[in-house]
Coordinates of C-alpha atoms in Angstrom, one line a residue:
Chain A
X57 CA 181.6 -176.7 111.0
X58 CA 181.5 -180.8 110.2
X59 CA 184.0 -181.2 113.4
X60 CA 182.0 -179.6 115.8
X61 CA 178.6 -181.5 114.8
X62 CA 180.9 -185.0 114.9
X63 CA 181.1 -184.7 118.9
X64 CA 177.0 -182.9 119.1
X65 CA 174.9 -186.1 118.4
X66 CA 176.7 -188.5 119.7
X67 CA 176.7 -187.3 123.4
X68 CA 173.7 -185.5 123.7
X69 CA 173.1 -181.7 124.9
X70 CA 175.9 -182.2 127.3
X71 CA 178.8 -183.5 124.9
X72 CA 182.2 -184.5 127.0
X73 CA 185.3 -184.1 125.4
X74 CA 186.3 -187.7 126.2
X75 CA 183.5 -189.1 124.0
X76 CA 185.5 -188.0 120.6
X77 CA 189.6 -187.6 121.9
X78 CA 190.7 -186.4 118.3
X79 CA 188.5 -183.5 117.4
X80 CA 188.6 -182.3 121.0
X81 CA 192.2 -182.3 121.0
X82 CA 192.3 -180.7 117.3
X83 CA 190.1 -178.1 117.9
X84 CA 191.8 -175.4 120.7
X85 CA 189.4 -173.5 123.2
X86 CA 190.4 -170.5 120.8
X87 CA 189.9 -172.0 117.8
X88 CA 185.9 -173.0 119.1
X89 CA 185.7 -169.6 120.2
X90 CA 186.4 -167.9 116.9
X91 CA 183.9 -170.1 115.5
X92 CA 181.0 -169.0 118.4
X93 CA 181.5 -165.5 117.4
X94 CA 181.6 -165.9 114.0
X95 CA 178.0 -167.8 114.0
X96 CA 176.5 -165.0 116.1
X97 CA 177.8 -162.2 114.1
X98 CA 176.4 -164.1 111.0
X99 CA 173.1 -164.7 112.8
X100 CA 172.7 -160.8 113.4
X101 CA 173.8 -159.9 110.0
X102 CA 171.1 -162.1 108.3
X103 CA 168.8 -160.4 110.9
X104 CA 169.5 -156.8 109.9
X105 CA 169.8 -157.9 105.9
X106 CA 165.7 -159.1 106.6
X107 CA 164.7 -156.4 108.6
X108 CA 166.0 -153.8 106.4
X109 CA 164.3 -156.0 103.2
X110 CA 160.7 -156.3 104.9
X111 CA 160.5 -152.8 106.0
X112 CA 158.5 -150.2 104.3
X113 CA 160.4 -147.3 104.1
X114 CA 158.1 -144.9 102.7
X115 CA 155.7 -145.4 105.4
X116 CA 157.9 -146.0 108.1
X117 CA 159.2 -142.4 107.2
X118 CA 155.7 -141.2 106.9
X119 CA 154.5 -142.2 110.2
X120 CA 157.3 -142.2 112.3
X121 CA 160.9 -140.3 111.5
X122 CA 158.6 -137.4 109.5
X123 CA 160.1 -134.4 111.4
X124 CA 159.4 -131.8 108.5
X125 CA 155.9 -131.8 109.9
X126 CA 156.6 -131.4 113.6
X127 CA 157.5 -127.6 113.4
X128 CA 154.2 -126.6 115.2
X129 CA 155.6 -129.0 118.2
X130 CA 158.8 -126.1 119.0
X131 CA 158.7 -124.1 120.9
X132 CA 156.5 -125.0 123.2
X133 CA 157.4 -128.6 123.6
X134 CA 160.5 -127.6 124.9
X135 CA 159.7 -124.3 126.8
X136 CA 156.6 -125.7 127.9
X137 CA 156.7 -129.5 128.1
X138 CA 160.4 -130.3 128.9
X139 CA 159.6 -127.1 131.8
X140 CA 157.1 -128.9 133.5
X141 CA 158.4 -132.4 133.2
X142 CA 161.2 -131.5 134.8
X143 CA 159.4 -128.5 137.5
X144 CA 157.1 -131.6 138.3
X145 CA 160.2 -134.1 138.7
X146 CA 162.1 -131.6 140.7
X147 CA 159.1 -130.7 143.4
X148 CA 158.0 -134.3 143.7
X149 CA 161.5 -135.3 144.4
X150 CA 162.0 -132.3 146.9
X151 CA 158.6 -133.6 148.4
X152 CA 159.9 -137.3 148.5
X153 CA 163.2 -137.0 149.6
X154 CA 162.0 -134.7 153.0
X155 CA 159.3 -137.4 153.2
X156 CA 161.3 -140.2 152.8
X157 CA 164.6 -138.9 155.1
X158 CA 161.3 -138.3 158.1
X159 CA 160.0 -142.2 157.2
X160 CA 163.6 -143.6 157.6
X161 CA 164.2 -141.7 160.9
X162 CA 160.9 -143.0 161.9
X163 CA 161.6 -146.7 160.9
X164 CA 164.7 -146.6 162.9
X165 CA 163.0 -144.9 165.7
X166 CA 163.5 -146.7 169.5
X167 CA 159.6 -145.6 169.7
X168 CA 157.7 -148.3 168.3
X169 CA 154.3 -146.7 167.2
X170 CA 156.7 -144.4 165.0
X171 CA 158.2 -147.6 163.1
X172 CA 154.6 -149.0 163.4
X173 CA 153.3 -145.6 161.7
X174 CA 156.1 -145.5 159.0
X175 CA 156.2 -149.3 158.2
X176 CA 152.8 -148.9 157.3
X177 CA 153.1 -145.9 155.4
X178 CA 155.6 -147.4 153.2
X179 CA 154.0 -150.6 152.9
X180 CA 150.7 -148.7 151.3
X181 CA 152.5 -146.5 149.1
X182 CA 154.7 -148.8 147.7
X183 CA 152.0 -151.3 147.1
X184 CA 149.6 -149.1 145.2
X185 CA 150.5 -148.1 141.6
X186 CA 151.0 -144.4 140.9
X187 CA 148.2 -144.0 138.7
X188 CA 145.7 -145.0 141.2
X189 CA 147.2 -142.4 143.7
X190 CA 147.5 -139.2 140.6
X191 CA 143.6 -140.1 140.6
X192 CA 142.8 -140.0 144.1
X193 CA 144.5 -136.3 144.3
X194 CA 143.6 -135.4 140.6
X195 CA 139.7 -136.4 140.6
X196 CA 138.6 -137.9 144.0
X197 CA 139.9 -135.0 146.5
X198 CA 138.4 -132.0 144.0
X199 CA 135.0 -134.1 143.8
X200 CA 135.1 -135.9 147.3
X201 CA 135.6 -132.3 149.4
X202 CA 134.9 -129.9 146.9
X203 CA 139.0 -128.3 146.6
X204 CA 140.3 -127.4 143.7
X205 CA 144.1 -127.2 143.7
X206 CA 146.4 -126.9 140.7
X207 CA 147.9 -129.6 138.9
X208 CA 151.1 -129.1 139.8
X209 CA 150.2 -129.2 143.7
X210 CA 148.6 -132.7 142.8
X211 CA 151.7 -133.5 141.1
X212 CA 153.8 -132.6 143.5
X213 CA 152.2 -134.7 146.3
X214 CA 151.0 -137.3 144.5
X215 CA 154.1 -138.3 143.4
X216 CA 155.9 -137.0 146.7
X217 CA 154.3 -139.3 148.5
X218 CA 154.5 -142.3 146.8
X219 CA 158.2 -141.6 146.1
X220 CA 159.0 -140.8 149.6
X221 CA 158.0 -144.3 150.5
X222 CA 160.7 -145.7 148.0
X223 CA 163.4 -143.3 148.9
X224 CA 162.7 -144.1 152.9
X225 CA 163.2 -147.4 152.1
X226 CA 166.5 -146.7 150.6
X227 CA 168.2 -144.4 153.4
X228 CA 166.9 -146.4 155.9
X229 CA 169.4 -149.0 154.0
X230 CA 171.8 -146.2 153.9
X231 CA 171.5 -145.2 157.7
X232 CA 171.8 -148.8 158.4
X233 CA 175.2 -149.1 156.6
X234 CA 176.6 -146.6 158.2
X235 CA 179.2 -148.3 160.8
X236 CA 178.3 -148.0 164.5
X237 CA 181.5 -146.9 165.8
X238 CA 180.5 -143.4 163.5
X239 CA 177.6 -143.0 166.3
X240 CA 179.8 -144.2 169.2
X241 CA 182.5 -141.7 168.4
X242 CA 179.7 -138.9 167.9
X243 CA 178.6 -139.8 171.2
X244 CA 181.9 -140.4 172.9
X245 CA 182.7 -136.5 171.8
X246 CA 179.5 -135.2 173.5
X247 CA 177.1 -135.2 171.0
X248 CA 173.5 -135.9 172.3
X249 CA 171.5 -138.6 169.7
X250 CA 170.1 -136.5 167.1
X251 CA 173.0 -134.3 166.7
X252 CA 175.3 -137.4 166.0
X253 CA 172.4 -138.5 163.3
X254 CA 172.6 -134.7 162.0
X255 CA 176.1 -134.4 161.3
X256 CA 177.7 -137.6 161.8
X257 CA 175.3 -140.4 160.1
X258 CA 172.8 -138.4 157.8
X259 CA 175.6 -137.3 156.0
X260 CA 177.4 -140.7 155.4
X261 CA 174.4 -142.3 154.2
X262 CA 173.5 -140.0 151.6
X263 CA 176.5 -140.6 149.8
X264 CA 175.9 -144.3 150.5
X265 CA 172.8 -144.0 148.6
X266 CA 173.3 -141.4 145.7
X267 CA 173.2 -144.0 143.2
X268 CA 170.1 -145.4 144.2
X269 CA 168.3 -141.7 144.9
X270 CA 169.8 -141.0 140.8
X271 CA 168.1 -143.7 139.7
X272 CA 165.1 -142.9 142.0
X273 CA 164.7 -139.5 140.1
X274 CA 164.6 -141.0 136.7
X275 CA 162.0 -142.5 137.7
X276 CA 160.1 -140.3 138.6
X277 CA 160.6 -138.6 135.6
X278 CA 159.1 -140.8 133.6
X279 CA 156.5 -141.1 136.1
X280 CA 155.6 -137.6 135.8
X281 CA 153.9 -138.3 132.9
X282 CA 151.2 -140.0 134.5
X283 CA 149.8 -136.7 135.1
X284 CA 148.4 -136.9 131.3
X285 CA 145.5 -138.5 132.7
X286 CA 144.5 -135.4 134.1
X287 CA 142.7 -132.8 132.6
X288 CA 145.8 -130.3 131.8
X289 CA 145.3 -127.0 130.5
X290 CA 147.9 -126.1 128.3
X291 CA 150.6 -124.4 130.1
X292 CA 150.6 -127.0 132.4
X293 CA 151.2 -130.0 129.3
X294 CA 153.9 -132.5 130.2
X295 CA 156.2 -134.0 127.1
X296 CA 153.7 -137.0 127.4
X297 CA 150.7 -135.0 126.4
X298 CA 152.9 -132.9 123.8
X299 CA 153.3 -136.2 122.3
X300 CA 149.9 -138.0 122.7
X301 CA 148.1 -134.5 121.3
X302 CA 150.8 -134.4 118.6
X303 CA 149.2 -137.7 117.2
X304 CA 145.8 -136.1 115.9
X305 CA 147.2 -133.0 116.0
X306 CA 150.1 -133.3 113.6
X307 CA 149.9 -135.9 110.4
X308 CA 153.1 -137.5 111.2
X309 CA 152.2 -140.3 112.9
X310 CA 154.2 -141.5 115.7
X311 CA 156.8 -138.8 115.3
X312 CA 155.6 -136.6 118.2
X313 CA 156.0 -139.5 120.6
X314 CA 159.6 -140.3 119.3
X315 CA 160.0 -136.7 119.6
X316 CA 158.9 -136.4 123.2
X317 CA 160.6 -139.9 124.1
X318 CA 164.4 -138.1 122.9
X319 CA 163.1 -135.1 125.3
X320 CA 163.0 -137.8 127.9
X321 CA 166.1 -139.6 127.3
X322 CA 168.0 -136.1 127.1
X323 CA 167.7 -136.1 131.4
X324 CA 167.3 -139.5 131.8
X325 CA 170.8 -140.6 130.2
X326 CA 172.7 -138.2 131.6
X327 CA 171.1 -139.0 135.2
X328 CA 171.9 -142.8 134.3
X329 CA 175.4 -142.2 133.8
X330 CA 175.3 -139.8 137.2
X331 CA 174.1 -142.4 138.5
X332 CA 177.4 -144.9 137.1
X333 CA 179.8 -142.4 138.2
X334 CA 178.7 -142.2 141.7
X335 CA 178.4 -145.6 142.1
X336 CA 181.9 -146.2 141.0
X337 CA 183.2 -143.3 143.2
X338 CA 181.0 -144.9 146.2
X339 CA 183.3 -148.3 145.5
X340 CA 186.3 -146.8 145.5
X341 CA 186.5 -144.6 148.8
X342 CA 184.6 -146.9 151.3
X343 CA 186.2 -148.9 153.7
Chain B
X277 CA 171.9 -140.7 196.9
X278 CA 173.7 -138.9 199.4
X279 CA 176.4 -141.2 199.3
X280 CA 177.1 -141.8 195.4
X281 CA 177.4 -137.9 195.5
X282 CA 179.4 -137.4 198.0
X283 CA 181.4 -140.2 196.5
X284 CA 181.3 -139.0 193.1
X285 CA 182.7 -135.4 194.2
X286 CA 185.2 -137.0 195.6
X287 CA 186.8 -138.1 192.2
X288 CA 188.5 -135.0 190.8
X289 CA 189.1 -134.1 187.5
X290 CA 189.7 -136.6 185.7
X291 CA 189.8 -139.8 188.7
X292 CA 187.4 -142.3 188.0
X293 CA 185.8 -145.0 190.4
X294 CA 183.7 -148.3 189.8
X295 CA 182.2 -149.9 192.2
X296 CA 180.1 -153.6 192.0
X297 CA 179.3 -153.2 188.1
X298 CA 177.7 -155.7 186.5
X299 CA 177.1 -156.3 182.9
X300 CA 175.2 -158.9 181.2
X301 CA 173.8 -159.6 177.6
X302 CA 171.0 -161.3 178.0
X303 CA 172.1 -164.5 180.0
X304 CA 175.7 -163.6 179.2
X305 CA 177.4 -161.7 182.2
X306 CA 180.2 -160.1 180.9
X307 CA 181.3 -157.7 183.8
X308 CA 180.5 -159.9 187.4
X309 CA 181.7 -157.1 189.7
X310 CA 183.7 -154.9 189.1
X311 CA 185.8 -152.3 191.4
X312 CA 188.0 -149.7 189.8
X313 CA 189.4 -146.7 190.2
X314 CA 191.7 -144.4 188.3
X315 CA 193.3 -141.5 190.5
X316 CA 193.5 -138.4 188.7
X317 CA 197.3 -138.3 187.0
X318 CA 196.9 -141.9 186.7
X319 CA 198.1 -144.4 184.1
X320 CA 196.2 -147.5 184.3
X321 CA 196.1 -150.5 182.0
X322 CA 193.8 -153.2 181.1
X323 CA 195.1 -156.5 180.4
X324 CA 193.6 -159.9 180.0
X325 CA 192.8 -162.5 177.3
X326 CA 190.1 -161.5 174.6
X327 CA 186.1 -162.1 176.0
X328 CA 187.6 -161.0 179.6
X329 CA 185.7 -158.1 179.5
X330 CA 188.0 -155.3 179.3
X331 CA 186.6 -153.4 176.8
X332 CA 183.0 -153.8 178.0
X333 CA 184.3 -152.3 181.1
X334 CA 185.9 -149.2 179.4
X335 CA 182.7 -148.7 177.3
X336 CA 181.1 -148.3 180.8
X337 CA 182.9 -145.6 182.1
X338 CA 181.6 -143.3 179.6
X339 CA 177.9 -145.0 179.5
X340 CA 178.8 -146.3 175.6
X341 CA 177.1 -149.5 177.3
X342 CA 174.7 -148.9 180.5
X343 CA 175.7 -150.9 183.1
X344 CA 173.1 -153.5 185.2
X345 CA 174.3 -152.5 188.5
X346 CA 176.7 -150.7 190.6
X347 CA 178.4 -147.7 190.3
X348 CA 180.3 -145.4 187.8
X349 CA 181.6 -141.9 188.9
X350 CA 183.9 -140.1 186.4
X351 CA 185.6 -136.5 186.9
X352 CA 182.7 -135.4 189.4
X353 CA 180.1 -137.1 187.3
X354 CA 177.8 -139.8 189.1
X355 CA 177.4 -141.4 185.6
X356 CA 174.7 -144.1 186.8
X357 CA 172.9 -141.6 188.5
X358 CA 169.7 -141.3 185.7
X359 CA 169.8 -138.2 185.7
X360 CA 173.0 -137.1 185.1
X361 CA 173.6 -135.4 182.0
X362 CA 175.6 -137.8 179.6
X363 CA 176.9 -135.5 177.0
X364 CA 178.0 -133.1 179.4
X365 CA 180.1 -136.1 180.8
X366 CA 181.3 -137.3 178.1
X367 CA 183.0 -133.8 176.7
X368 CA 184.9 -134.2 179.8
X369 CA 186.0 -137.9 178.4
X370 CA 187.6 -139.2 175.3
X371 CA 188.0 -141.9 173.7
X372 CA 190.2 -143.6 171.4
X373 CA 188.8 -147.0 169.7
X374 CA 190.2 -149.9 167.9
X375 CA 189.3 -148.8 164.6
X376 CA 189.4 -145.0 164.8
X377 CA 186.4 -144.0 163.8
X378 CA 187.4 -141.1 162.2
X379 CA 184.4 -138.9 160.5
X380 CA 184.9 -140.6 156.7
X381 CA 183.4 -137.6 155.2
X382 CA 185.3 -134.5 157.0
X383 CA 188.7 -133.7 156.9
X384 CA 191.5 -134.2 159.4
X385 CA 191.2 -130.5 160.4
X386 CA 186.8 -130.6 160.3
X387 CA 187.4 -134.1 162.3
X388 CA 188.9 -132.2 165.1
X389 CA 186.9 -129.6 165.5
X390 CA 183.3 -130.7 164.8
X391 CA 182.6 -131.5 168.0
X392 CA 184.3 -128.3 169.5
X393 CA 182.2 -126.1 167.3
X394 CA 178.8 -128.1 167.8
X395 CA 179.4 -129.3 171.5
X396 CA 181.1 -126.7 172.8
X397 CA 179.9 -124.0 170.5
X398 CA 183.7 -122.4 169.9
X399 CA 184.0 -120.1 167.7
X400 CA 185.0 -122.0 164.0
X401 CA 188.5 -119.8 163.8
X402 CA 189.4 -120.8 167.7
X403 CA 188.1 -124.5 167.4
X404 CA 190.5 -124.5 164.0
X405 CA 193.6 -123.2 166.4
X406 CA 192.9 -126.0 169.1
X407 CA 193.0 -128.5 166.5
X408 CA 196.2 -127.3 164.6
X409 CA 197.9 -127.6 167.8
X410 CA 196.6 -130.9 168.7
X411 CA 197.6 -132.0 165.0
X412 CA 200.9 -130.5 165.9
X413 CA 201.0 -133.0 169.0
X414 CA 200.4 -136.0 167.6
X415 CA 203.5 -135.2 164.8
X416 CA 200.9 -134.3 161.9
X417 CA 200.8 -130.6 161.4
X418 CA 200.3 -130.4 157.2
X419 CA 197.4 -133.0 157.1
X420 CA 194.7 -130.6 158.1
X421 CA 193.0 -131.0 154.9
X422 CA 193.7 -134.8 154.0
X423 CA 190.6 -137.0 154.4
X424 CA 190.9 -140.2 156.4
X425 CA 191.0 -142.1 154.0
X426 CA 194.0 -140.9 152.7
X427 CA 196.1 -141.6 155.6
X428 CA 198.0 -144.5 157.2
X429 CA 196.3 -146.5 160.0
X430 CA 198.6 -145.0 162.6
X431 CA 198.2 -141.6 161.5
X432 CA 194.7 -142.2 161.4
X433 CA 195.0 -143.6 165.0
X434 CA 196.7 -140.3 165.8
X435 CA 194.5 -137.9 164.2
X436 CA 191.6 -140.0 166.4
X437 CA 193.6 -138.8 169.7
X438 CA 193.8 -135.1 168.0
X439 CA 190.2 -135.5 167.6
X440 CA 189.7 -136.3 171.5
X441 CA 192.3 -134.0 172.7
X442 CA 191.0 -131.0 170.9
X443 CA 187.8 -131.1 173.7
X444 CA 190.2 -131.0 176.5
X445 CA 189.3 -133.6 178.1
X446 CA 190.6 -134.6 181.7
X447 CA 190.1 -138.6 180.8
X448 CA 191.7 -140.2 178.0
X449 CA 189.7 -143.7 177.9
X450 CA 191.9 -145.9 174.9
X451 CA 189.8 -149.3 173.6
X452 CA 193.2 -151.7 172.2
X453 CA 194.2 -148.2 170.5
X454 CA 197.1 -150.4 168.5
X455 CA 195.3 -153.8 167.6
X456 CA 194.1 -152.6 164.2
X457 CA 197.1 -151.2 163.0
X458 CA 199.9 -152.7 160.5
X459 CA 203.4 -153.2 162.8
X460 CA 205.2 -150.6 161.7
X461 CA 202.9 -148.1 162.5
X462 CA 201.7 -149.1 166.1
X463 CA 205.1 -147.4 167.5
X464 CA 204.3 -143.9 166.4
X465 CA 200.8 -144.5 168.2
X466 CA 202.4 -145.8 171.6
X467 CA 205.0 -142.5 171.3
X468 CA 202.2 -140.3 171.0
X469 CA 200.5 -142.1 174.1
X470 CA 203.7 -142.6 175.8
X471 CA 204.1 -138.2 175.6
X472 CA 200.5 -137.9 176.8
X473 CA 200.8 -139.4 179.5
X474 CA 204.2 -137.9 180.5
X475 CA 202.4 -134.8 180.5
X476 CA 200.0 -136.2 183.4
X477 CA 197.1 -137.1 181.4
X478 CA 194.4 -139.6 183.4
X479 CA 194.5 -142.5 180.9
X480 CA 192.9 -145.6 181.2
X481 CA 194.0 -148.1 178.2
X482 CA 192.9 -151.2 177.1
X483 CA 196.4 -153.0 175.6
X484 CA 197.8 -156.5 174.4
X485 CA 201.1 -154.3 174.8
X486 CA 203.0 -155.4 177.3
X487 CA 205.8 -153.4 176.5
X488 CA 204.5 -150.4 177.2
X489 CA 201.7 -151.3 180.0
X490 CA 205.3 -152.2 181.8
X491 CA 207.0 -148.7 180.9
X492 CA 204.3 -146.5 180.6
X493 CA 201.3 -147.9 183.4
X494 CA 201.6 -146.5 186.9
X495 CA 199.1 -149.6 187.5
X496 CA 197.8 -152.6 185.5
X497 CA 195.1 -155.0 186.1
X498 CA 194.3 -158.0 184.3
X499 CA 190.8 -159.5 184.4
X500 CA 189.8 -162.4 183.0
X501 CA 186.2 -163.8 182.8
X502 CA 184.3 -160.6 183.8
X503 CA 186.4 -160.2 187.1
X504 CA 189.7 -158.1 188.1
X505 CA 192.2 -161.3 189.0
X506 CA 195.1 -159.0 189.8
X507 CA 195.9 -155.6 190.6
X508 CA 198.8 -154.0 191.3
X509 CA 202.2 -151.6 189.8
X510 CA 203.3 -152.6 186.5
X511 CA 206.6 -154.1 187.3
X512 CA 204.9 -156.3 190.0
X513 CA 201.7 -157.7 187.7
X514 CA 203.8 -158.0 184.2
X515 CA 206.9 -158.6 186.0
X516 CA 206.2 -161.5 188.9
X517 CA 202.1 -162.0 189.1
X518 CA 201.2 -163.9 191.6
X519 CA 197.8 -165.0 190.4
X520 CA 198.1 -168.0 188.3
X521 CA 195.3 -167.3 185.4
X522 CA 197.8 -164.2 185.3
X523 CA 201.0 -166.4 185.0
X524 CA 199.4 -168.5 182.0
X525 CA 198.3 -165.6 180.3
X526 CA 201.5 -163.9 179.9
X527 CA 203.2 -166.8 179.2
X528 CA 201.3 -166.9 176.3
X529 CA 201.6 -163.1 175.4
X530 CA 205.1 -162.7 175.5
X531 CA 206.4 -165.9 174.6
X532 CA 203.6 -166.8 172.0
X533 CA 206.2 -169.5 170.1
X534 CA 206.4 -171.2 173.3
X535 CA 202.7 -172.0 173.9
X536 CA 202.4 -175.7 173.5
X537 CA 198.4 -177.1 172.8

């Protein structure tokens, strides 16, 4: 330890090996190394050894790891809440994906009130936070025009919409990668414009972009549960109202969240390693 | 109207004749003028130094670029003419390009006959036979179901002319069909060109090789900044040209350790 501080003082935060000759030729890049990991392993050892000291266990497994009092949470949690998380994930992302694959065609459009019509699209629903949008459809449109449509409409295009304007944004990145030559060789066989687009390009891009379009759907997942600030009836609960109701509902404490948070993780993580996997596949065949 | 018609029904299957085309870029005037024609049967190859213009002016003949002015006609199309029907044209046309081009995400076989089945709505099992024997052509029966990205540059180059051949076209338009390729793969492209065009295929190719522009070319014209400098057989323009942009330039092709700076 002393030979490492001998160099530190002398030369500031910036210490040059030429300032002390000896010790830097003493000490090997190895050897300084070993000692860097060994002080960072010590440093999150005597971390853990407090945390694990100040910690109230009782309590902590009182209020939130006390799963012999979440029984009344199963079934439905799962049947019900993991359902509809993933039936309102699925349909907005169905919504999004037609919506955003009609935005990017439009943004590439050679008519410019299209691009004009899409730019502005995207710029609006990328700008305004999801909530504000679940409102609008939840509340404003039932109390503005009088409609009353189910929840999991509102979901669906609530979320559809403001997802399409992300995913747009992404295959118009993806139709842009595409090479030309994919279009001029289309073309060159006799294919008219959209056909080429159909078959040629649309194809190509999607697997440019299935990375981005995994991670696009874990997000919305987790945005799903925005919908808690609706009024739900029950069938239609989400995990994120399971777990918020499972607070007063249930006296174990924060347990129902954890509960509902693993229910997330359980699609998320696999999705994230989806995700991985194409991405590395992606790198491997392109040109 | 009458005349481009007339003049375009003169070109048979296949022929193809330019007349006064211009092409710019915005200020940049790529093709200043160009006349051409390619009788049907006919062997013709582009020469000339890189930025000449020789590729521009193949990209024309099938509208890939639109010219500014003058004329294309192309196996009894009037290809300026707005309203002619491109893709109708071009099934009549293919094309061969620098770097392939091949459809990444179909197979060899699906390569060859997408464009049967969705252009010229052929029957899947009859577009699939058309292909197999075009595969056979071009030496690569037994990689129907390899992906392009499996295969060598030249067999990917070959599978490309498959590709084209399988619409039966009566034009074979090739844009510097060996440039991209590693050596020792641009021979079994140029024998696969070499046998097309002994079986009287209308080809028009863009080349740097001289080798076969002198064996295989029933013409060759070099341009060279945007204009046609010299026309003529392929023994005459390779062999003795006359023209002296023409004389410098393959100096420098075929003796490229000579060239002094």
């Amino acid at each position: 330890m002393s030979t490492v501080n001998t160099t530190g003082p002398a030369s500031g935060p910036n210490p040059s090996p030429g300032n002390s000759p000896q010790t830097g030729r003493r000490m090997s890049n190895r050897r300084r190394r070993q000692i860097s990991l060994g002080l960072q392993a010590g440093v999150f050892v005597l971390a853990i050894v407090i945390l694990v000291a100040v910690m109230d266990w009782p309590t902590l497994g009182q209020s939130v790891f006390n799963f012999a009092e979440i029984g009344p949470l199963f079934p439905d949690i799962i049947l019900v809440g993991l359902g509809n998380t993933l039936l309102y994930t699925a349909s907005s992302f169905v919504v999004g994906l037609l919506g955003g694959t009609l935005l990017a065609l439009m943004r590439l459009s050679s008519f410019p009130p299209y691009r004009w019509l899409a730019t502005a699209y995207i710029e609006l629903f990328r700008g305004l936070p999801a909530l504000l949008v679940f409102i609008a459809f939840g509340y404003g449109v039932p109390f503005a025009f009088g409609v009353q449509w189910p929840i999991p409409l509102v979901v669906m295009v609530s979320l559809g919409m403001v997802s399409s304007a992300y995913i747009a944004e992404t295959l118009r990145a993806g139709l842009q990668a595409v090479p030309k030559g994919q279009a001029e060789a289309a073309r060159s066989l006799g294919m008219p414009a959209w056909r080429a687009m159909v078959t040629i390009v649309i194809p190509q891009a999607f697997r440019l972009v299935l990375p981005p379009l995994t991670n696009e759907v874990i997000l919305l997942t987790k945005d799903s549960s925005l919908v808690y600030v609706l009024g739900l009836a029950a069938y239609e609960y989400e995990l994120t109202k399971f777990g918020r109701d499972g607070i007063t509902a249930l006296d174990a404490g924060l347990t129902p969240v954890l509960v509902a948070g693993v229910m997330y993780l359980i699609i998320t993580v696999p999705l994230s390693l989806l995700a991985r996997k194409f991405e590395s596949r992606t790198n491997r065949t392109r040109v | 109207m009458t005349e481009t018609t007339s003049h375009a029904s003169a070109i048979r299957a296949g022929g193809v004749a330019i007349t006064g085309l211009h092409k710019s870029y915005g200020s940049n005037e790529v093709l200043k003028g160009i006349d051409l024609t390619v009788a049907p049967g006919e062997v013709v190859c582009l020469i000339g130094p890189s930025g000449s213009g020789k590729s521009t002016l193949l990209r024309c003949v099938n509208l890939l670029e639109t010219p500014n002015q003058g004329t294309v006609a192309v196996s009894g199309f009037d290809a300026t003419d707005p309203e002619v029907d491109l893709n109708a044209m071009r099934r009549h046309v293919g094309m061969v390009f620098q770097q392939f081009n091949l459809f990444p995400h179909l197979s060899v076989l699906e390569n060859c006959t997408v464009a049967q089945v969705k252009v010229l709505r052929r029957a899947k099992a009859e577009a699939a036979g058309v292909a197999r024997e075009n595969l056979r052509r071009v030496g690569l029966d037994g990689f129907e179901d390899r992906y392009p990205d499996q295969l060598s540059g030249g067999q990917q180059q070959r599978v490309a002319i498959a590709r084209a051949l399988s619409m039966d076209p009566q034009l074979m338009l090739f844009d510097e069909p060996t440039s991209a390729l590693d050596p020792e793969t641009v021979g079994e492209v140029l024998s696969v060109m070499r046998g097309l065009a002994g079986a009287g295929m209308t080809m028009l190719v863009v080349t740097h090789e001289m080798g076969f522009a002198r064996e295989v070319a029933d013409r060759v014209v070099f341009m060279d900044g945007g204009v046609v400098v010299e026309e003529g057989p392929a023994e005459q323009v390779i062999g003795s040209p006359t023209q002296p942009r023409t004389q410098d330039f393959l100096r420098r092709v075929l003796n490229p350790t000579d060239v002094e700076l």
